[in-house]
CSV table of C-alpha atoms in Angstrom, one decimal:
chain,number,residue,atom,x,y,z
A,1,UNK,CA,-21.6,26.1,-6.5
A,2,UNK,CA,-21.2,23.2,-8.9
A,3,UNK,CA,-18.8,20.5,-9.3
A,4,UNK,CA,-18.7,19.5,-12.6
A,5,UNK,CA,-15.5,17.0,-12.3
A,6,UNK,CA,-15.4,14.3,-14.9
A,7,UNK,CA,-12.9,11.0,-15.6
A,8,UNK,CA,-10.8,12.9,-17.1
A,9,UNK,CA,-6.9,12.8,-16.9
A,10,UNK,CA,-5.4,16.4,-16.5
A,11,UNK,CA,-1.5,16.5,-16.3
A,12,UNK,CA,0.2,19.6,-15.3
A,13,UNK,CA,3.6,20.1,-16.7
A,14,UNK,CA,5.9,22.4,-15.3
A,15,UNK,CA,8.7,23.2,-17.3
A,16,UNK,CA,12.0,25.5,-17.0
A,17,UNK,CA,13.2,27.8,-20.0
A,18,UNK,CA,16.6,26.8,-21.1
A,19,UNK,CA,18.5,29.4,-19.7
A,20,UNK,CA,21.5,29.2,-21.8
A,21,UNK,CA,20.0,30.1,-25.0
A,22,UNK,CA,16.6,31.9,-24.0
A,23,UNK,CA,14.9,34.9,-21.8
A,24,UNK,CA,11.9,34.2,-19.7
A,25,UNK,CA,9.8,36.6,-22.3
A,26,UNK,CA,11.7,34.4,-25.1
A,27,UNK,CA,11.0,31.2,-23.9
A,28,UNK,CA,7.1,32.1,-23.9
A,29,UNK,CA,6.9,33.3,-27.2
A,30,UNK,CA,9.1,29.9,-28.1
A,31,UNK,CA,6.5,28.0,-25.9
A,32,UNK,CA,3.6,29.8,-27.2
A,33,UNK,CA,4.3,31.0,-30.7
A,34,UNK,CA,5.7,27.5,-31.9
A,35,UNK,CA,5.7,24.9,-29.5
A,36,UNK,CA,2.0,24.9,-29.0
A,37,UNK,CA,1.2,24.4,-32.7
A,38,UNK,CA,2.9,21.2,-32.8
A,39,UNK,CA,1.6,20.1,-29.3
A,40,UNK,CA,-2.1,21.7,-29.9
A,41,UNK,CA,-2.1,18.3,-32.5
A,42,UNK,CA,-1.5,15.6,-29.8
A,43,UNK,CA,-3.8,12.7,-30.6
A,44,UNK,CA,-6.8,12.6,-28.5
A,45,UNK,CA,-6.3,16.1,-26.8
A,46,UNK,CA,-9.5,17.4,-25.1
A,47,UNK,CA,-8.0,20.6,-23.7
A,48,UNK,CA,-4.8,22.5,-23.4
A,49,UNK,CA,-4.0,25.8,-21.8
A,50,UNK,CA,-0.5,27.3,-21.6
A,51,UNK,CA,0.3,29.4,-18.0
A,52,UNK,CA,3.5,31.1,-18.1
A,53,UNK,CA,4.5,33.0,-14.5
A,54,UNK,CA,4.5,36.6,-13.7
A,55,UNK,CA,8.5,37.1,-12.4
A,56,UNK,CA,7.0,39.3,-9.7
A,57,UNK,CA,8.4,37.4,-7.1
A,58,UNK,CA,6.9,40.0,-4.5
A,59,UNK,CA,3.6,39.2,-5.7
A,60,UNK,CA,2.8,37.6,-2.3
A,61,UNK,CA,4.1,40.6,-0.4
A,62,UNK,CA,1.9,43.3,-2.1
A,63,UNK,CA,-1.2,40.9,-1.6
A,64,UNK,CA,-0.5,40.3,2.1
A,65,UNK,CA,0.2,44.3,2.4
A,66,UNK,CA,-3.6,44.8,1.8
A,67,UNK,CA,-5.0,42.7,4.6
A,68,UNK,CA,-7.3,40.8,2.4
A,69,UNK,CA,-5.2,38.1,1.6
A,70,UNK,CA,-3.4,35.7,3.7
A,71,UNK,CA,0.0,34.2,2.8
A,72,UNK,CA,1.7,31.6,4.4
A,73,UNK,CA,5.3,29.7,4.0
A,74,UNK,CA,5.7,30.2,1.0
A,75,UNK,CA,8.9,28.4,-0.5
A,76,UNK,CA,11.9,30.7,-1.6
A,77,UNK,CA,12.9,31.1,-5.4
A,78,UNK,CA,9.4,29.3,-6.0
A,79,UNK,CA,9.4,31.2,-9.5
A,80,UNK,CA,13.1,30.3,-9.8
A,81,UNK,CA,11.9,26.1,-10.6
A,82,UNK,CA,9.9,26.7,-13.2
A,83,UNK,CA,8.7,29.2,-16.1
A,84,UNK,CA,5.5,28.1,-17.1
A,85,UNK,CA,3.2,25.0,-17.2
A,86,UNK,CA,0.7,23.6,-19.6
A,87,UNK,CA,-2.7,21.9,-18.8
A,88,UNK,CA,-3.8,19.1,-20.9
A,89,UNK,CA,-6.8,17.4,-20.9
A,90,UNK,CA,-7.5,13.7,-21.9
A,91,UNK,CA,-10.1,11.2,-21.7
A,92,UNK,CA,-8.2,8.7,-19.4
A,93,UNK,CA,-4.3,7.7,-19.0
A,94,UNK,CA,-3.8,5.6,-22.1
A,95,UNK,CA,-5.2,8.5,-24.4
A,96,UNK,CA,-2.7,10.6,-22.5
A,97,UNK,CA,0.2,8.0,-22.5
A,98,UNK,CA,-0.3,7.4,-26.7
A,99,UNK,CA,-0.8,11.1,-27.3
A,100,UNK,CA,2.1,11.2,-29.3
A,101,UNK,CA,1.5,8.7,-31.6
A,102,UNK,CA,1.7,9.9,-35.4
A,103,UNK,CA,-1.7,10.6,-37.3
A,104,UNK,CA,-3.1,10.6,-40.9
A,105,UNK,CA,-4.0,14.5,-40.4
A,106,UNK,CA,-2.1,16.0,-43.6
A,107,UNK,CA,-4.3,16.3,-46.4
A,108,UNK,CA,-2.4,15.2,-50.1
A,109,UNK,CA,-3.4,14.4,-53.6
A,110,UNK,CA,-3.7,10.5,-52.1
A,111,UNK,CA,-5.9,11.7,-49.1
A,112,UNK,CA,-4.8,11.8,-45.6
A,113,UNK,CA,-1.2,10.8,-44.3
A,114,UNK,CA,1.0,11.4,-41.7
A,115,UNK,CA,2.8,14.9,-41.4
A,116,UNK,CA,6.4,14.7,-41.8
A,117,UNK,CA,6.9,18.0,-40.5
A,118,UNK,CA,4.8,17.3,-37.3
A,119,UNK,CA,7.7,17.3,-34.6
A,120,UNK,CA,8.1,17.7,-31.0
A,121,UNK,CA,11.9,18.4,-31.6
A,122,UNK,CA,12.4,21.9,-30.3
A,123,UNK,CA,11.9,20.8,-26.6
A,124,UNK,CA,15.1,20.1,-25.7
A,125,UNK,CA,16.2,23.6,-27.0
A,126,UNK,CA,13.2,25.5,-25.5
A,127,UNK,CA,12.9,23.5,-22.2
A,128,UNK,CA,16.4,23.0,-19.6
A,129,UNK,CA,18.2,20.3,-20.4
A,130,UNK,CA,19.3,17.2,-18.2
A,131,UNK,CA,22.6,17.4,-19.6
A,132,UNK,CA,24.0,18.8,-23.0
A,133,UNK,CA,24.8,15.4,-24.3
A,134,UNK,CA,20.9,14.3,-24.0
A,135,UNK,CA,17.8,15.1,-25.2
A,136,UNK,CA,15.7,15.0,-22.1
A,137,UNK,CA,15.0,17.9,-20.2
A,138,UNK,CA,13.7,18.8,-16.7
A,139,UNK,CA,10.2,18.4,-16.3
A,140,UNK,CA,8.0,18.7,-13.8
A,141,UNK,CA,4.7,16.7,-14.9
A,142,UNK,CA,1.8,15.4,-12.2
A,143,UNK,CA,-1.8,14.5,-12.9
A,144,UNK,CA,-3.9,16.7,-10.7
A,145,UNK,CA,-7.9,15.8,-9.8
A,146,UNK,CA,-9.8,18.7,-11.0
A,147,UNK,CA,-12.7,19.9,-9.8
A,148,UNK,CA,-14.9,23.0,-11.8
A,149,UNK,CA,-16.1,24.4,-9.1
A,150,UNK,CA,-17.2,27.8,-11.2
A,151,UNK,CA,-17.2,27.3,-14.8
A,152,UNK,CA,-14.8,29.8,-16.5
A,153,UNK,CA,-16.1,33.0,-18.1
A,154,UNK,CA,-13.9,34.0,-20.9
A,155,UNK,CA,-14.3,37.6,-22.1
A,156,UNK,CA,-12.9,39.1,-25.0
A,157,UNK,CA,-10.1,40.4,-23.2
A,158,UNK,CA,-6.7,39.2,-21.1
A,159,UNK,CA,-7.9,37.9,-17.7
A,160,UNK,CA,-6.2,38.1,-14.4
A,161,UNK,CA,-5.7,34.7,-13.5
A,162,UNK,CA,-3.8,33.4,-10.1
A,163,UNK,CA,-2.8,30.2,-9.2
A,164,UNK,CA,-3.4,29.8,-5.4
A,165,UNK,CA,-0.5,26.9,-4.1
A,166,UNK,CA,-1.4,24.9,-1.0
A,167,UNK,CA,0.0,22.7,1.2
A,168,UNK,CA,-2.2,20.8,3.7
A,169,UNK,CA,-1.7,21.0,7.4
A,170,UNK,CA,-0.2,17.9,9.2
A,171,UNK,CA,-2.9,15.4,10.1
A,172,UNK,CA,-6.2,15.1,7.9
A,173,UNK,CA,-6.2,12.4,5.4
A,174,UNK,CA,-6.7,13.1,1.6
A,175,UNK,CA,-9.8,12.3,1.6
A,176,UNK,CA,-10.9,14.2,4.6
A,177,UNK,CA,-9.0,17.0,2.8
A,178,UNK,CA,-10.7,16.6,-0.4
A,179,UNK,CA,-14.2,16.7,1.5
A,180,UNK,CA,-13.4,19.8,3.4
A,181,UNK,CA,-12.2,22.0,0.6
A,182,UNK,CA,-15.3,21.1,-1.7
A,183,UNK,CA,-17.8,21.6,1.4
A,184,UNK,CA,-16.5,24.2,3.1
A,185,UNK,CA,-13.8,26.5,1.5
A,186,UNK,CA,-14.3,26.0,-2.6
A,187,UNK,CA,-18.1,27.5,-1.3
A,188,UNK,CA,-16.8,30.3,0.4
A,189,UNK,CA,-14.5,31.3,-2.5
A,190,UNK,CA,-16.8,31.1,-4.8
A,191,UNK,CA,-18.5,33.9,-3.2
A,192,UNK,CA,-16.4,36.2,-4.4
A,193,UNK,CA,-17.4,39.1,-6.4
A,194,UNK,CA,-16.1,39.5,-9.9
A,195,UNK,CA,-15.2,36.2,-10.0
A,196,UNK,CA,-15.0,34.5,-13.6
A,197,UNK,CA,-13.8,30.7,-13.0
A,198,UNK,CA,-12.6,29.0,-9.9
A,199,UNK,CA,-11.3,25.3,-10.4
A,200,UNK,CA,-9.8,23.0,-7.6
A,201,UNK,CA,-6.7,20.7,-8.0
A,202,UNK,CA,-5.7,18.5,-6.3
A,203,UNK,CA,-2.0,17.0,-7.2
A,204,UNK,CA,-2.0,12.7,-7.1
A,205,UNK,CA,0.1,11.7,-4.2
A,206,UNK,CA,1.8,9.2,-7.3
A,207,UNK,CA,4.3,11.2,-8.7
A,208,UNK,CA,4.6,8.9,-11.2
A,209,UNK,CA,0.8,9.1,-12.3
A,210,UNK,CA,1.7,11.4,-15.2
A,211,UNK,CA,4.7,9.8,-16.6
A,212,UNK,CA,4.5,6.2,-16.0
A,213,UNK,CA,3.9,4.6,-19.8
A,214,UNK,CA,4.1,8.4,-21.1
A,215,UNK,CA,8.3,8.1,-21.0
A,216,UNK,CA,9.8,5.0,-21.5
A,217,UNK,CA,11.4,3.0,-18.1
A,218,UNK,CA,14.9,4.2,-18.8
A,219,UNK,CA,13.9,8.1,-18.7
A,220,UNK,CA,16.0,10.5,-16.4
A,221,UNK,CA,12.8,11.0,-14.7
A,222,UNK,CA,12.6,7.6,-12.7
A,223,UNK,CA,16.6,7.6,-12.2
A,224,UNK,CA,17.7,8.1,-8.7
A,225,UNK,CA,18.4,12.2,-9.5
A,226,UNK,CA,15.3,12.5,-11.4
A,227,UNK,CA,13.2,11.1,-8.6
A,228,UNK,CA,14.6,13.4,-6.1
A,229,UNK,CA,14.3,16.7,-8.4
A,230,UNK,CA,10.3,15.5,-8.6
A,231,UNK,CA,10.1,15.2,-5.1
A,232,UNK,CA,11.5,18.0,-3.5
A,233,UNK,CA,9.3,20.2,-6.0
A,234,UNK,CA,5.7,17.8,-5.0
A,235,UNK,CA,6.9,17.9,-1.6
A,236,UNK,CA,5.9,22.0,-1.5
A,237,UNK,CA,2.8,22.0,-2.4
A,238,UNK,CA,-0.9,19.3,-2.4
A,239,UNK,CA,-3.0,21.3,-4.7
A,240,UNK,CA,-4.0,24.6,-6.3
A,241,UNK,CA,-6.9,26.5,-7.2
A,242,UNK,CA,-7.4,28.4,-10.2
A,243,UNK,CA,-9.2,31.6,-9.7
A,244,UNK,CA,-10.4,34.2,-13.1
A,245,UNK,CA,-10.8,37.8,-12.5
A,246,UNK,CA,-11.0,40.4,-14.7
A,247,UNK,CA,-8.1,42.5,-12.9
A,248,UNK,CA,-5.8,42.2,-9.8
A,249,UNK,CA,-7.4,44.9,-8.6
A,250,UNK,CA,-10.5,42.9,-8.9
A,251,UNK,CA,-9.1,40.3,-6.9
A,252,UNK,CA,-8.4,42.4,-3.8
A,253,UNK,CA,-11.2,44.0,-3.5
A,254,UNK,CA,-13.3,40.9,-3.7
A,255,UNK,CA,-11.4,39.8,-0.8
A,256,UNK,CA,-11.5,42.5,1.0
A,257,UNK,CA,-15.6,43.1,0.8
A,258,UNK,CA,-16.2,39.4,1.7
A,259,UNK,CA,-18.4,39.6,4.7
A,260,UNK,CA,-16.8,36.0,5.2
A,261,UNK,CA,-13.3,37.0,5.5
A,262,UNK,CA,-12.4,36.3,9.0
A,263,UNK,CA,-14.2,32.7,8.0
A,264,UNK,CA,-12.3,31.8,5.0
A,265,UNK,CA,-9.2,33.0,7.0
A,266,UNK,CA,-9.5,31.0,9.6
A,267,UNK,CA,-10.7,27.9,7.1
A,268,UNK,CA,-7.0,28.7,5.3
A,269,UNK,CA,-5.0,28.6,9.3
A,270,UNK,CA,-6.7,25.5,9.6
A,271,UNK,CA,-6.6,23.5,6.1
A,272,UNK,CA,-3.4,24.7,5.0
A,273,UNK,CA,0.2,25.0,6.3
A,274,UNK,CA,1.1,26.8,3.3
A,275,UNK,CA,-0.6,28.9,1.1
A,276,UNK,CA,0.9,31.5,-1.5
A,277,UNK,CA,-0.2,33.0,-4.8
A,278,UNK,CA,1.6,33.0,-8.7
A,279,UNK,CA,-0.1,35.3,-11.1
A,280,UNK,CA,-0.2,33.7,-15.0
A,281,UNK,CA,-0.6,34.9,-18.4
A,282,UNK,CA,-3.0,31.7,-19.5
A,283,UNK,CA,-2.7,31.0,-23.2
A,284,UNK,CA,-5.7,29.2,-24.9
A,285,UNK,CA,-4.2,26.6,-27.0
A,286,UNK,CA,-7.4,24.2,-27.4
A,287,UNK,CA,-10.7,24.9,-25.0
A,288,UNK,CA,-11.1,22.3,-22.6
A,289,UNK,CA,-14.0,20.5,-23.2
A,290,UNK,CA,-15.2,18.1,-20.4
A,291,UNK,CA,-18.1,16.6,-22.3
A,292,UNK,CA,-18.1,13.3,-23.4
A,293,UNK,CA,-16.4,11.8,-26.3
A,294,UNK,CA,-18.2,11.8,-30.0
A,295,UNK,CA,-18.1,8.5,-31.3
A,296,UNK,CA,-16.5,9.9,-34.8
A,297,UNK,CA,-13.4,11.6,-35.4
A,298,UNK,CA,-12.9,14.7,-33.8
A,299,UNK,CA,-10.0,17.5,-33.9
């Protein structure tokens, strides 16, 4: 097992369709088919990866039916708060705060110069508005600490990716959290067969990690109403783990032949009070890459 965590700042954003104009399936072409290629530009980006929801909402139910998986609390109409969240990788918080600052990257007769047509204007049709007199929209956005426990095997085919939600058991600390998961149970899940990636997150307790310089001070988000949306949704869940396998099937059956199941069960009673699964169609928008920074431009 190796933990290749770096500096970086990864925010999770997660986002609800605009219900009044779009589908589910809608929204994700919207999200994916144009959004990203406007947001794929953001200055500084270092990785971004778009994971819109599977609406099986019995998801947990068919995994708990086969004895290999354990699921625990998990919060009702889970699916029903969000439709899909991107990943985005940059090298520390200001990089991620200016992100949207305009760059030279259209090429003219005069050389490079900014892109008039480079616009993040279709969010507040795409994502659910605050109200239909603004232009903010619900949003969902925490800065998680990742940790690659098993670098990600990408073949040329859709994976099966899950997102495993947690909440920690009353009592241990963060830290003493943080040490468990990467000592004990991110080593027994990585002995899974068929397993392709498996990366840890852990969400910062700040809630305002992600958004504090990234919207400005009078934002719905710090508002009395926007507070409380963000923290009834933080308050379900401390983490997640990211887990790559070629199939569901796959998944199960990895489970199920783990001659340390009644361990990492137990491991789950203990660390978690609750624990449920979300399966995601994971769109590559740019590869995360957690090297260094080149000292030269880079796109």
């Amino acid at each position: 097992m190796s933990d290749s965590t770096t500096s970086q700042f990864k925010v999770w954003a997660f986002l609800r369709r605009n219900s009044a104009l779009l589908s589910h399936d809608e929204y994700r072409a919207g999200h994916v088919g144009f959004h990203c290629g406007n947001t794929r530009r953001l200055k500084g980006i270092r990785g971004y990866t778009v994971n819109i929801h599977d609406e099986r909402a019995d998801l947990g139910h068919e995994l708990a039916a086969t004895g290999a998986v354990t699921i625990e609390s998990e919060p009702p109409g889970f699916l029903d708060l969000w439709d899909g969240f991107p990943a985005v990788h940059f090298d520390d918080r200001e990089q991620w705060t200016q992100a949207g600052t305009r760059e030279p990257t259209r090429a003219t007769a005069e050389g490079l110069v900014e892109d008039p047509d480079w616009t993040l204007s279709d969010g507040p049709f795409l994502f659910d508005r605050v109200a239909p007199t603004t232009t903010q929209f619900h949003s969902y956005h925490t800065r998680v600490e990742e940790h690659v426990i098993q670098p990600v095997l990408r073949a040329e085919t859709r994976p099966f990716k899950l997102v495993q939600f947690f909440r920690s058991a009353e009592g241990p600390a963060r830290d003493t959290l943080r040490a468990r998961l990467l000592a004990e149970y991110a080593p027994l899940c990585s002995t899974l067969g068929g397993l392709n990636g498996l990366v840890l997150n852990l969400r910062d307790p700040d809630i305002d990690a992600a958004v504090r310089g990234y919207y400005p001070d009078d934002h719905w988000c710090f508002t009395a109403e926007g507070r409380a949306f963000r923290e009834a949704f933080f308050g379900l869940w401390d983490g997640a783990l990211e887990l790559w396998f070629d199939h569901a099937d796959a998944f199960v059956a990895a489970r199920s032949a783990l001659p340390m199941l009644p361990a990492l069960n137990e491991l789950e009673r203990e660390l978690f009070s609750a624990l449920w699964y979300v399966a995601v169609d994971e769109n590559v928008i740019v590869m995360p890459n957690r090297q260094p920074a080149p000292d030269f431009y880079y796109r």
